[in-house]
Amino acid sequence: MSSLPSANAAGPVTRFAPSPSGHLHVGGARTALFSFSFSKGRAGKFIIRIEDTDQKRSSDAASVGFLKDLEWLGIRWDEGPEFLAPDGARIGGGPNGSYFQSERLELYNRYCQKLIDEGKAYEAWDTSEELEALRKDAMARKEAFRYRFRGPISADQRAKFVAEGRQPVVRFRSGEVAVTIHDEVLGDATLPAGEVDDFVIRKKDGFPTYHFAVVVDDELMGVTHVLRAQEHFTNTAKHMLLQDALGFRRPVYGHLSIIKNPDDSKMSKRDKDKVLRKAVKERGLTAPPIGTVTADEWTKWIGDDNVQLDLEGAIRLGEALKVQLPEINVDDFRRSGYLPEVLCNFLALNGWSPGGDVEKFDNEFLKQRFGLDRVMKTPAKFDRVKLLAFNTDAITAMPPDDFARRCREHARQYRPEFLARLDDARFALLMTASQERSKTLDDPFKANGFLLLADDALAFSDDKNVRKALGIGAAPADGGRTGLDHLTAIRAILAGLSEWTQSAIESAATAYAAEHAGAKIGAVAQPLRIGVSGSTVSPPIWDTLVLVGKQSAIARIDRCIGWAAALR
Ligand code: GLU
């Protein structure tokens, strides 16, 4: 059977059909990106459909999260759930709704009944115990268990089942035929006759199974090309049998390999817990750091490697342990300050290549160039180092105004405390002071937490560089003033400044250095940096002093002098 274009689009119709069971994994994002690019580059249509027929796993919040993530990536849908984009655009809707499967039961029932009426599907009343017994029998015969039609039941028998409170599933009579799957990515594969069992198409709760809903919806929504994860490859045989039984068109299929970690393991949300468990072990922690997770959550999590912390708890614990959690889901990358256009570019390279040396491109390029012929069959390895390098390059090349605007958006979402603490001028200064040293939109915030602290909460890091800069534990090489001496002297000068600007501070410090530090500005700047930020790393020092503010700077320097003097 050949594929037909949909009646209501000129080009191919693709869809992304997530089951809203959590966050959008990068693998899912890549499937969406490929599906989107394929149709949009060919004057086609891209649909989002929420496959929420598994009542236990689905949640509305999760679907909204998915939509937000997709929109953020620049993947906008022509049809699908309605969504108000941050720029005010209304996305979604369309003539083939509802785009939530849980609201389409009537349609599925209609087609299910058609199959029953035509003898192509049947009610099966087995209890789970009965099914278990059948499974055991098959095992005893060393056969794989495949459910087959077990003969018609009489009206009396049916009434008896109903009276017992049993509920039937509906099974598809698959017939023992060989099925050849054509796959544009993987090539053809044939499932021998008898491989496909009489699978369930309607569950006891009246909901369709994934197989049934996907087939009905792809037909009714006019889907011509299905790109999805490789784990669905053999499911496609079931879908093809159903399409034939229902007289539906057959879309073109392409199954995409999974994305793996460089060490060949699957990129899974458990990776975060793995990193945290390792850090906890290394530090020999027996209780959760204060303000991270509850004692109860901790006990459950420590006691069982299969238990995962919720995202917020994991983030808090990661911050307390100073470990970077591996990003797995789109919103993890967003939170870490990756740019959506970079993430799309990078995801596309994980499983596709435009050929030649081209590595950097935008979604427009991808739309124009993406085709199934260059999609890779084998799993891609997700190289975070390369992703970060891509992101750094993009941030370096960004006009400063864009950087500031995008960091502000990022802060609104993830770092509101910086917006609360810094007025507009100082926020802008933080941006200009940070761009050069930033690899992500989060770096200006992540690296400068000292700005938020109360002056008496700033801790000075007692490390080699700090000791050296302040002259703790060693006499200065020239027998003159130590860093701490300079800090004490410059503190008095700064306190007397009437103007607190970079240039006023810099000229005062330069004049001081010329007279007392052999014109070595670093001898003054480094102790100052430690004094106001707690360590030897911060944005340029004069910017840093302005960011901290005069009053706080003096208060912090005083504390630093006291702290260092006690160690001397
Ligand atoms: N809901 C399925 C999933 O999330 C969709 C598979 C498909 O695209 O057919 O895996």
mmCIF file of N, CA, C and O in Angstrom, residues 247-320:
data_model
loop_
_atom_site.group_PDB
_atom_site.id
_atom_site.type_symbol
_atom_site.label_atom_id
_atom_site.label_comp_id
_atom_site.label_asym_id
_atom_site.label_seq_id
_atom_site.Cartn_x
_atom_site.Cartn_y
_atom_site.Cartn_z
ATOM 1 N N GLY A 247 -8.748 -0.656 6.806
ATOM 2 C CA GLY A 247 -8.755 -0.008 5.488
ATOM 3 C C GLY A 247 -8.109 1.375 5.518
ATOM 4 O O GLY A 247 -8.500 2.268 4.773
ATOM 5 N N PHE A 248 -7.148 1.544 6.388
ATOM 6 C CA PHE A 248 -6.477 2.837 6.524
ATOM 7 C C PHE A 248 -5.265 2.917 5.602
ATOM 8 O O PHE A 248 -4.692 1.906 5.203
ATOM 9 N N ARG A 249 -4.822 4.178 5.358
ATOM 10 C CA ARG A 249 -3.591 4.393 4.602
ATOM 11 C C ARG A 249 -2.398 4.048 5.496
ATOM 12 O O ARG A 249 -2.517 4.019 6.718
ATOM 13 N N ARG A 250 -1.270 3.817 4.846
ATOM 14 C CA ARG A 250 -0.081 3.497 5.636
ATOM 15 C C ARG A 250 0.930 4.626 5.552
ATOM 16 O O ARG A 250 1.375 4.965 4.464
ATOM 17 N N PRO A 251 1.287 5.191 6.691
ATOM 18 C CA PRO A 251 2.312 6.246 6.646
ATOM 19 C C PRO A 251 3.681 5.647 6.325
ATOM 20 O O PRO A 251 3.874 4.438 6.448
ATOM 21 N N VAL A 252 4.595 6.495 5.965
ATOM 22 C CA VAL A 252 5.997 6.095 5.822
ATOM 23 C C VAL A 252 6.587 6.085 7.238
ATOM 24 O O VAL A 252 6.309 6.986 8.025
ATOM 25 N N TYR A 253 7.378 5.071 7.548
ATOM 26 C CA TYR A 253 7.953 4.993 8.892
ATOM 27 C C TYR A 253 9.461 5.220 8.893
ATOM 28 O O TYR A 253 10.154 4.805 7.951
ATOM 29 N N GLY A 254 9.925 5.851 9.927
ATOM 30 C CA GLY A 254 11.366 5.969 10.169
ATOM 31 C C GLY A 254 11.583 5.863 11.663
ATOM 32 O O GLY A 254 11.008 6.638 12.430
ATOM 33 N N HIS A 255 12.367 4.876 12.070
ATOM 34 C CA HIS A 255 12.604 4.693 13.514
ATOM 35 C C HIS A 255 13.996 5.187 13.873
ATOM 36 O O HIS A 255 14.977 4.868 13.208
ATOM 37 N N LEU A 256 14.041 5.970 14.934
ATOM 38 C CA LEU A 256 15.270 6.680 15.293
ATOM 39 C C LEU A 256 15.989 5.983 16.447
ATOM 40 O O LEU A 256 15.350 5.576 17.425
ATOM 41 N N SER A 257 17.294 5.905 16.320
ATOM 42 C CA SER A 257 18.097 5.245 17.355
ATOM 43 C C SER A 257 18.048 6.056 18.653
ATOM 44 O O SER A 257 17.701 7.235 18.639
ATOM 45 N N ILE A 258 18.442 5.412 19.729
ATOM 46 C CA ILE A 258 18.420 6.151 20.997
ATOM 47 C C ILE A 258 19.677 7.013 21.117
ATOM 48 O O ILE A 258 20.631 6.844 20.363
ATOM 49 N N ILE A 259 19.622 7.912 22.070
ATOM 50 C CA ILE A 259 20.796 8.742 22.346
ATOM 51 C C ILE A 259 21.445 8.181 23.605
ATOM 52 O O ILE A 259 20.769 7.939 24.603
ATOM 53 N N LYS A 260 22.752 7.966 23.531
ATOM 54 C CA LYS A 260 23.432 7.355 24.673
ATOM 55 C C LYS A 260 24.433 8.310 25.309
ATOM 56 O O LYS A 260 24.861 9.277 24.688
ATOM 57 N N ASN A 261 24.827 7.965 26.509
ATOM 58 C CA ASN A 261 25.943 8.662 27.139
ATOM 59 C C ASN A 261 27.235 8.207 26.454
ATOM 60 O O ASN A 261 27.265 7.112 25.875
ATOM 61 N N PRO A 262 28.282 9.005 26.565
ATOM 62 C CA PRO A 262 29.548 8.598 25.935
ATOM 63 C C PRO A 262 30.031 7.221 26.424
ATOM 64 O O PRO A 262 30.704 6.511 25.690
ATOM 65 N N ASP A 263 29.660 6.833 27.655
ATOM 66 C CA ASP A 263 30.124 5.524 28.137
ATOM 67 C C ASP A 263 29.198 4.395 27.687
ATOM 68 O O ASP A 263 29.263 3.285 28.202
ATOM 69 N N ASP A 264 28.318 4.680 26.756
ATOM 70 C CA ASP A 264 27.442 3.680 26.161
ATOM 71 C C ASP A 264 26.189 3.368 26.983
ATOM 72 O O ASP A 264 25.349 2.588 26.560
ATOM 73 N N SER A 265 26.082 3.944 28.167
ATOM 74 C CA SER A 265 24.864 3.688 28.936
ATOM 75 C C SER A 265 23.742 4.555 28.360
ATOM 76 O O SER A 265 23.992 5.536 27.659
ATOM 77 N N LYS A 266 22.524 4.183 28.688
ATOM 78 C CA LYS A 266 21.381 4.940 28.196
ATOM 79 C C LYS A 266 21.314 6.266 28.957
ATOM 80 O O LYS A 266 21.604 6.320 30.141
ATOM 81 N N MET A 267 20.961 7.329 28.255
ATOM 82 C CA MET A 267 20.839 8.630 28.931
ATOM 83 C C MET A 267 19.529 8.636 29.687
ATOM 84 O O MET A 267 18.474 8.748 29.073
ATOM 85 N N SER A 268 19.618 8.474 30.981
ATOM 86 C CA SER A 268 18.362 8.315 31.701
ATOM 87 C C SER A 268 18.287 9.275 32.875
ATOM 88 O O SER A 268 19.309 9.741 33.380
ATOM 89 N N LYS A 269 17.057 9.525 33.293
ATOM 90 C CA LYS A 269 16.906 10.484 34.384
ATOM 91 C C LYS A 269 17.552 9.971 35.670
ATOM 92 O O LYS A 269 17.839 10.739 36.574
ATOM 93 N N ARG A 270 17.803 8.674 35.719
ATOM 94 C CA ARG A 270 18.488 8.125 36.888
ATOM 95 C C ARG A 270 19.936 8.598 36.995
ATOM 96 O O ARG A 270 20.560 8.471 38.041
ATOM 97 N N ASP A 271 20.474 9.095 35.892
ATOM 98 C CA ASP A 271 21.871 9.548 35.902
ATOM 99 C C ASP A 271 22.100 10.616 36.967
ATOM 100 O O ASP A 271 23.176 10.728 37.532
ATOM 101 N N LYS A 272 21.064 11.423 37.208
ATOM 102 C CA LYS A 272 21.215 12.485 38.216
ATOM 103 C C LYS A 272 21.406 11.868 39.593
ATOM 104 O O LYS A 272 22.279 12.274 40.353
ATOM 105 N N ASP A 273 20.561 10.889 39.887
ATOM 106 C CA ASP A 273 20.676 10.235 41.188
ATOM 107 C C ASP A 273 22.027 9.534 41.335
ATOM 108 O O ASP A 273 22.620 9.515 42.403
ATOM 109 N N LYS A 274 22.495 8.992 40.228
ATOM 110 C CA LYS A 274 23.792 8.299 40.242
ATOM 111 C C LYS A 274 24.902 9.253 40.683
ATOM 112 O O LYS A 274 25.708 8.930 41.549
ATOM 113 N N VAL A 275 24.914 10.433 40.080
ATOM 114 C CA VAL A 275 25.942 11.417 40.399
ATOM 115 C C VAL A 275 25.828 11.840 41.868
ATOM 116 O O VAL A 275 26.825 11.956 42.587
ATOM 117 N N LEU A 276 24.593 12.023 42.323
ATOM 118 C CA LEU A 276 24.390 12.452 43.714
ATOM 119 C C LEU A 276 24.817 11.354 44.693
ATOM 120 O O LEU A 276 25.466 11.631 45.699
ATOM 121 N N ARG A 277 24.444 10.122 44.377
ATOM 122 C CA ARG A 277 24.811 9.018 45.278
ATOM 123 C C ARG A 277 26.331 8.907 45.404
ATOM 124 O O ARG A 277 26.860 8.668 46.478
ATOM 125 N N LYS A 278 27.006 9.105 44.281
ATOM 126 C CA LYS A 278 28.461 9.009 44.286
ATOM 127 C C LYS A 278 29.044 10.112 45.193
ATOM 128 O O LYS A 278 29.906 9.847 46.024
ATOM 129 N N ALA A 279 28.510 11.319 45.047
ATOM 130 C CA ALA A 279 29.029 12.439 45.843
ATOM 131 C C ALA A 279 28.758 12.212 47.334
ATOM 132 O O ALA A 279 29.606 12.488 48.185
ATOM 133 N N VAL A 280 27.574 11.679 47.641
ATOM 134 C CA VAL A 280 27.220 11.413 49.041
ATOM 135 C C VAL A 280 28.183 10.391 49.639
ATOM 136 O O VAL A 280 28.681 10.540 50.753
ATOM 137 N N LYS A 281 28.464 9.376 48.854
ATOM 138 C CA LYS A 281 29.356 8.315 49.306
ATOM 139 C C LYS A 281 30.767 8.870 49.538
ATOM 140 O O LYS A 281 31.371 8.626 50.576
ATOM 141 N N GLU A 282 31.242 9.612 48.568
ATOM 142 C CA GLU A 282 32.599 10.159 48.678
ATOM 143 C C GLU A 282 32.755 11.035 49.915
ATOM 144 O O GLU A 282 33.793 11.055 50.546
ATOM 145 N N ARG A 283 31.686 11.741 50.256
ATOM 146 C CA ARG A 283 31.777 12.638 51.410
ATOM 147 C C ARG A 283 31.384 11.933 52.711
ATOM 148 O O ARG A 283 31.392 12.541 53.764
ATOM 149 N N GLY A 284 30.989 10.685 52.569
ATOM 150 C CA GLY A 284 30.611 9.918 53.763
ATOM 151 C C GLY A 284 29.429 10.501 54.511
ATOM 152 O O GLY A 284 29.332 10.388 55.740
ATOM 153 N N LEU A 285 28.504 11.133 53.782
ATOM 154 C CA LEU A 285 27.341 11.754 54.446
ATOM 155 C C LEU A 285 26.372 10.705 54.953
ATOM 156 O O LEU A 285 26.087 9.731 54.264
ATOM 157 N N THR A 286 25.857 10.939 56.154
ATOM 158 C CA THR A 286 24.869 9.999 56.683
ATOM 159 C C THR A 286 23.511 10.667 56.881
ATOM 160 O O THR A 286 22.542 10.019 57.250
ATOM 161 N N ALA A 287 23.470 11.970 56.669
ATOM 162 C CA ALA A 287 22.198 12.695 56.774
ATOM 163 C C ALA A 287 22.161 13.754 55.684
ATOM 164 O O ALA A 287 23.211 14.171 55.191
ATOM 165 N N PRO A 288 20.961 14.187 55.285
ATOM 166 C CA PRO A 288 20.892 15.183 54.206
ATOM 167 C C PRO A 288 21.396 16.543 54.674
ATOM 168 O O PRO A 288 21.095 16.946 55.797
ATOM 169 N N PRO A 289 22.152 17.248 53.836
ATOM 170 C CA PRO A 289 22.531 18.616 54.200
ATOM 171 C C PRO A 289 21.258 19.438 54.449
ATOM 172 O O PRO A 289 20.245 19.220 53.773
ATOM 173 N N ILE A 290 21.329 20.360 55.380
ATOM 174 C CA ILE A 290 20.151 21.139 55.774
ATOM 175 C C ILE A 290 19.540 21.849 54.568
ATOM 176 O O ILE A 290 20.265 22.393 53.726
ATOM 177 N N GLY A 291 18.202 21.800 54.495
ATOM 178 C CA GLY A 291 17.507 22.536 53.449
ATOM 179 C C GLY A 291 17.508 21.842 52.089
ATOM 180 O O GLY A 291 17.190 22.462 51.086
ATOM 181 N N THR A 292 17.884 20.562 52.047
ATOM 182 C CA THR A 292 17.891 19.883 50.738
ATOM 183 C C THR A 292 16.678 18.975 50.579
ATOM 184 O O THR A 292 15.728 19.323 49.875
ATOM 185 N N VAL A 293 16.710 17.825 51.247
ATOM 186 C CA VAL A 293 15.549 16.928 51.206
ATOM 187 C C VAL A 293 15.197 16.552 52.643
ATOM 188 O O VAL A 293 16.014 16.707 53.546
ATOM 189 N N THR A 294 13.988 16.036 52.825
ATOM 190 C CA THR A 294 13.590 15.683 54.189
ATOM 191 C C THR A 294 14.287 14.390 54.610
ATOM 192 O O THR A 294 14.752 13.623 53.761
ATOM 193 N N ALA A 295 14.325 14.173 55.903
ATOM 194 C CA ALA A 295 14.974 12.974 56.433
ATOM 195 C C ALA A 295 14.296 11.732 55.855
ATOM 196 O O ALA A 295 14.947 10.724 55.541
ATOM 197 N N ASP A 296 12.976 11.838 55.694
ATOM 198 C CA ASP A 296 12.209 10.711 55.185
ATOM 199 C C ASP A 296 12.587 10.398 53.730
ATOM 200 O O ASP A 296 12.856 9.245 53.365
ATOM 201 N N GLU A 297 12.639 11.464 52.919
ATOM 202 C CA GLU A 297 13.029 11.284 51.506
ATOM 203 C C GLU A 297 14.442 10.700 51.407
ATOM 204 O O GLU A 297 14.708 9.814 50.608
ATOM 205 N N TRP A 298 15.287 11.230 52.262
ATOM 206 C CA TRP A 298 16.690 10.788 52.277
ATOM 207 C C TRP A 298 16.778 9.293 52.567
ATOM 208 O O TRP A 298 17.449 8.542 51.867
ATOM 209 N N THR A 299 16.079 8.860 53.619
ATOM 210 C CA THR A 299 16.148 7.457 54.033
ATOM 211 C C THR A 299 15.674 6.539 52.901
ATOM 212 O O THR A 299 16.301 5.532 52.600
ATOM 213 N N LYS A 300 14.556 6.912 52.295
ATOM 214 C CA LYS A 300 14.029 6.077 51.206
ATOM 215 C C LYS A 300 15.020 6.028 50.040
ATOM 216 O O LYS A 300 15.229 4.991 49.430
ATOM 217 N N TRP A 301 15.615 7.175 49.764
ATOM 218 C CA TRP A 301 16.498 7.296 48.597
ATOM 219 C C TRP A 301 17.813 6.551 48.829
ATOM 220 O O TRP A 301 18.304 5.828 47.964
ATOM 221 N N ILE A 302 18.369 6.700 50.027
ATOM 222 C CA ILE A 302 19.641 6.050 50.357
ATOM 223 C C ILE A 302 19.467 4.538 50.394
ATOM 224 O O ILE A 302 20.328 3.782 49.986
ATOM 225 N N GLY A 303 18.282 4.108 50.855
ATOM 226 C CA GLY A 303 18.052 2.679 51.049
ATOM 227 C C GLY A 303 17.759 1.921 49.762
ATOM 228 O O GLY A 303 17.765 0.689 49.758
ATOM 229 N N ASP A 304 17.481 2.614 48.673
ATOM 230 C CA ASP A 304 17.049 1.898 47.480
ATOM 231 C C ASP A 304 17.519 2.640 46.224
ATOM 232 O O ASP A 304 17.064 3.743 45.934
ATOM 233 N N ASP A 305 18.426 1.997 45.493
ATOM 234 C CA ASP A 305 19.001 2.627 44.294
ATOM 235 C C ASP A 305 17.964 2.904 43.213
ATOM 236 O O ASP A 305 18.234 3.668 42.278
ATOM 237 N N ASN A 306 16.804 2.280 43.331
ATOM 238 C CA ASN A 306 15.773 2.522 42.308
ATOM 239 C C ASN A 306 14.932 3.753 42.592
ATOM 240 O O ASN A 306 14.168 4.197 41.740
ATOM 241 N N VAL A 307 15.050 4.274 43.811
ATOM 242 C CA VAL A 307 14.248 5.450 44.163
ATOM 243 C C VAL A 307 14.939 6.698 43.604
ATOM 244 O O VAL A 307 16.158 6.834 43.689
ATOM 245 N N GLN A 308 14.134 7.570 43.019
ATOM 246 C CA GLN A 308 14.694 8.821 42.501
ATOM 247 C C GLN A 308 14.192 9.997 43.327
ATOM 248 O O GLN A 308 13.037 10.011 43.735
ATOM 249 N N LEU A 309 15.051 10.968 43.506
ATOM 250 C CA LEU A 309 14.619 12.195 44.190
ATOM 251 C C LEU A 309 13.791 13.014 43.209
ATOM 252 O O LEU A 309 13.996 12.926 41.992
ATOM 253 N N ASP A 310 12.873 13.828 43.729
ATOM 254 C CA ASP A 310 12.179 14.693 42.785
ATOM 255 C C ASP A 310 13.162 15.780 42.329
ATOM 256 O O ASP A 310 14.204 16.005 42.955
ATOM 257 N N LEU A 311 12.814 16.427 41.221
ATOM 258 C CA LEU A 311 13.767 17.324 40.570
ATOM 259 C C LEU A 311 14.270 18.425 41.505
ATOM 260 O O LEU A 311 15.469 18.688 41.609
ATOM 261 N N GLU A 312 13.328 19.051 42.221
ATOM 262 C CA GLU A 312 13.727 20.169 43.087
ATOM 263 C C GLU A 312 14.685 19.692 44.172
ATOM 264 O O GLU A 312 15.677 20.341 44.476
ATOM 265 N N GLY A 313 14.360 18.538 44.761
ATOM 266 C CA GLY A 313 15.208 17.975 45.814
ATOM 267 C C GLY A 313 16.599 17.659 45.269
ATOM 268 O O GLY A 313 17.618 17.951 45.900
ATOM 269 N N ALA A 314 16.612 17.077 44.080
ATOM 270 C CA ALA A 314 17.900 16.713 43.466
ATOM 271 C C ALA A 314 18.734 17.968 43.205
ATOM 272 O O ALA A 314 19.945 17.981 43.448
ATOM 273 N N ILE A 315 18.075 19.024 42.737
ATOM 274 C CA ILE A 315 18.810 20.265 42.457
ATOM 275 C C ILE A 315 19.390 20.835 43.755
ATOM 276 O O ILE A 315 20.554 21.221 43.830
ATOM 277 N N ARG A 316 18.552 20.843 44.819
ATOM 278 C CA ARG A 316 19.047 21.398 46.092
ATOM 279 C C ARG A 316 20.223 20.587 46.627
ATOM 280 O O ARG A 316 21.227 21.134 47.076
ATOM 281 N N LEU A 317 20.091 19.264 46.522
ATOM 282 C CA LEU A 317 21.174 18.410 47.016
ATOM 283 C C LEU A 317 22.434 18.619 46.172
ATOM 284 O O LEU A 317 23.549 18.689 46.700
ATOM 285 N N GLY A 318 22.252 18.741 44.869
ATOM 286 C CA GLY A 318 23.388 18.985 43.965
ATOM 287 C C GLY A 318 24.100 20.274 44.335
ATOM 288 O O GLY A 318 25.329 20.329 44.375
ATOM 289 N N GLU A 319 23.308 21.305 44.634
ATOM 290 C CA GLU A 319 23.926 22.587 44.999
ATOM 291 C C GLU A 319 24.677 22.470 46.310
ATOM 292 O O GLU A 319 25.796 22.966 46.449
ATOM 293 N N ALA A 320 24.060 21.768 47.270
ATOM 294 C CA ALA A 320 24.715 21.629 48.576
ATOM 295 C C ALA A 320 26.016 20.831 48.455
ATOM 296 O O ALA A 320 26.994 21.113 49.130
#
